[in-house]
Amino acid sequence: MRFIYAEYNMYYNSVDVTTFNGYILRIDCNVAEDGLRTTPCSQYALDALAIDEPLEYARLALNCNLQMRVDVEDSLELW
């Protein structure tokens, strides 16, 4: 069983993903969010996601689904 741990690094504005077999992956939030079409509300939601749920942020960034998450945050439709 492999464990994965992620945390937001405020000094580098990155999400650091650590596996307990010695690998570290640093995702730079500025690079990951470059080119996204955001509003202030969705940008705040992305920032909160990186800080509060860094593993989910890393999963979305690595799967190239950050824009989809932003589009859901900016949707005005009621569920």
PDB file of N, CA and C in Angstrom, residues 9-13 26 30-32 34 37 39 49-52 55-56 61-62 65 68-71 76 79:
ATOM      1  N   ASN A   9       2.271  24.860   0.109  1.00  0.00           N
ATOM      2  CA  ASN A   9       3.496  25.525   0.528  1.00  0.00           C
ATOM      3  C   ASN A   9       3.358  27.011   0.205  1.00  0.00           C
ATOM      4  N   MET A  10       3.098  27.824   1.220  1.00  0.00           N
ATOM      5  CA  MET A  10       2.838  29.246   0.993  1.00  0.00           C
ATOM      6  C   MET A  10       4.087  30.018   0.579  1.00  0.00           C
ATOM      7  N   TYR A  11       5.264  29.491   0.850  1.00  0.00           N
ATOM      8  CA  TYR A  11       6.490  30.189   0.486  1.00  0.00           C
ATOM      9  C   TYR A  11       6.774  30.106  -1.016  1.00  0.00           C
ATOM     10  N   TYR A  12       6.337  29.033  -1.640  1.00  0.00           N
ATOM     11  CA  TYR A  12       6.538  28.850  -3.075  1.00  0.00           C
ATOM     12  C   TYR A  12       5.250  28.928  -3.877  1.00  0.00           C
ATOM     13  N   ASN A  13       4.113  29.133  -3.205  1.00  0.00           N
ATOM     14  CA  ASN A  13       2.796  29.111  -3.829  1.00  0.00           C
ATOM     15  C   ASN A  13       2.652  27.838  -4.662  1.00  0.00           C
ATOM     16  N   ARG A  26       6.310  18.797  -6.770  1.00  0.00           N
ATOM     17  CA  ARG A  26       5.890  20.163  -6.445  1.00  0.00           C
ATOM     18  C   ARG A  26       5.125  20.725  -7.646  1.00  0.00           C
ATOM     19  N   ASN A  30       1.015  28.922  -9.849  1.00  0.00           N
ATOM     20  CA  ASN A  30       1.011  29.939 -10.900  1.00  0.00           C
ATOM     21  C   ASN A  30       1.087  29.306 -12.281  1.00  0.00           C
ATOM     22  N   VAL A  31       1.893  28.284 -12.433  1.00  0.00           N
ATOM     23  CA  VAL A  31       2.029  27.604 -13.717  1.00  0.00           C
ATOM     24  C   VAL A  31       0.782  26.781 -14.019  1.00  0.00           C
ATOM     25  N   ALA A  32       0.254  26.100 -13.001  1.00  0.00           N
ATOM     26  CA  ALA A  32      -0.932  25.263 -13.201  1.00  0.00           C
ATOM     27  C   ALA A  32      -2.149  26.099 -13.597  1.00  0.00           C
ATOM     28  N   ASP A  34      -2.007  29.097 -15.109  1.00  0.00           N
ATOM     29  CA  ASP A  34      -1.717  29.971 -16.240  1.00  0.00           C
ATOM     30  C   ASP A  34      -2.630  29.622 -17.411  1.00  0.00           C
ATOM     31  N   ARG A  37      -9.396  30.728 -17.550  1.00  0.00           N
ATOM     32  CA  ARG A  37     -10.337  31.848 -17.575  1.00  0.00           C
ATOM     33  C   ARG A  37     -11.094  31.832 -16.248  1.00  0.00           C
ATOM     34  N   THR A  39     -12.892  34.152 -12.814  1.00  0.00           N
ATOM     35  CA  THR A  39     -13.456  35.363 -12.249  1.00  0.00           C
ATOM     36  C   THR A  39     -12.881  35.486 -10.838  1.00  0.00           C
ATOM     37  N   LEU A  49      -9.160  25.827  -2.538  1.00  0.00           N
ATOM     38  CA  LEU A  49      -8.971  24.405  -2.819  1.00  0.00           C
ATOM     39  C   LEU A  49      -7.515  24.003  -2.612  1.00  0.00           C
ATOM     40  N   ALA A  50      -6.583  24.824  -3.082  1.00  0.00           N
ATOM     41  CA  ALA A  50      -5.162  24.514  -2.921  1.00  0.00           C
ATOM     42  C   ALA A  50      -4.761  24.501  -1.446  1.00  0.00           C
ATOM     43  N   ILE A  51      -5.339  25.382  -0.654  1.00  0.00           N
ATOM     44  CA  ILE A  51      -4.976  25.472   0.763  1.00  0.00           C
ATOM     45  C   ILE A  51      -5.693  24.404   1.584  1.00  0.00           C
ATOM     46  N   ASP A  52      -6.981  24.228   1.367  1.00  0.00           N
ATOM     47  CA  ASP A  52      -7.785  23.328   2.197  1.00  0.00           C
ATOM     48  C   ASP A  52      -7.743  21.874   1.748  1.00  0.00           C
ATOM     49  N   LEU A  55      -4.545  17.767  -2.017  1.00  0.00           N
ATOM     50  CA  LEU A  55      -4.497  16.542  -2.805  1.00  0.00           C
ATOM     51  C   LEU A  55      -5.515  16.573  -3.948  1.00  0.00           C
ATOM     52  N   GLU A  56      -6.694  17.129  -3.688  1.00  0.00           N
ATOM     53  CA  GLU A  56      -7.711  17.285  -4.738  1.00  0.00           C
ATOM     54  C   GLU A  56      -7.228  18.279  -5.798  1.00  0.00           C
ATOM     55  N   ALA A  61      -5.102  19.319 -11.206  1.00  0.00           N
ATOM     56  CA  ALA A  61      -4.034  19.929 -12.006  1.00  0.00           C
ATOM     57  C   ALA A  61      -3.348  18.886 -12.891  1.00  0.00           C
ATOM     58  N   LEU A  62      -3.100  17.701 -12.349  1.00  0.00           N
ATOM     59  CA  LEU A  62      -2.418  16.670 -13.129  1.00  0.00           C
ATOM     60  C   LEU A  62      -3.303  16.069 -14.203  1.00  0.00           C
ATOM     61  N   ASN A  65      -7.918  19.256 -15.338  1.00  0.00           N
ATOM     62  CA  ASN A  65      -9.333  19.524 -15.126  1.00  0.00           C
ATOM     63  C   ASN A  65      -9.590  20.780 -14.301  1.00  0.00           C
ATOM     64  N   MET A  68     -12.340  22.925 -15.851  1.00  0.00           N
ATOM     65  CA  MET A  68     -13.668  22.368 -15.618  1.00  0.00           C
ATOM     66  C   MET A  68     -14.172  22.747 -14.221  1.00  0.00           C
ATOM     67  N   ARG A  69     -13.292  22.696 -13.235  1.00  0.00           N
ATOM     68  CA  ARG A  69     -13.672  23.084 -11.866  1.00  0.00           C
ATOM     69  C   ARG A  69     -14.023  24.565 -11.810  1.00  0.00           C
ATOM     70  N   VAL A  70     -13.266  25.394 -12.509  1.00  0.00           N
ATOM     71  CA  VAL A  70     -13.538  26.835 -12.551  1.00  0.00           C
ATOM     72  C   VAL A  70     -14.884  27.105 -13.208  1.00  0.00           C
ATOM     73  N   ASP A  71     -15.169  26.388 -14.294  1.00  0.00           N
ATOM     74  CA  ASP A  71     -16.440  26.573 -14.981  1.00  0.00           C
ATOM     75  C   ASP A  71     -17.618  26.195 -14.086  1.00  0.00           C
ATOM     76  N   LEU A  76     -24.017  29.708 -13.146  1.00  0.00           N
ATOM     77  CA  LEU A  76     -25.124  30.366 -12.453  1.00  0.00           C
ATOM     78  C   LEU A  76     -26.336  29.480 -12.355  1.00  0.00           C
ATOM     79  N   TRP A  79     -28.476  23.616  -9.050  1.00  0.00           N
ATOM     80  CA  TRP A  79     -28.420  22.156  -9.169  1.00  0.00           C
ATOM     81  C   TRP A  79     -29.701  21.563  -8.735  1.00  0.00           C
TER      82      TRP A  79
END
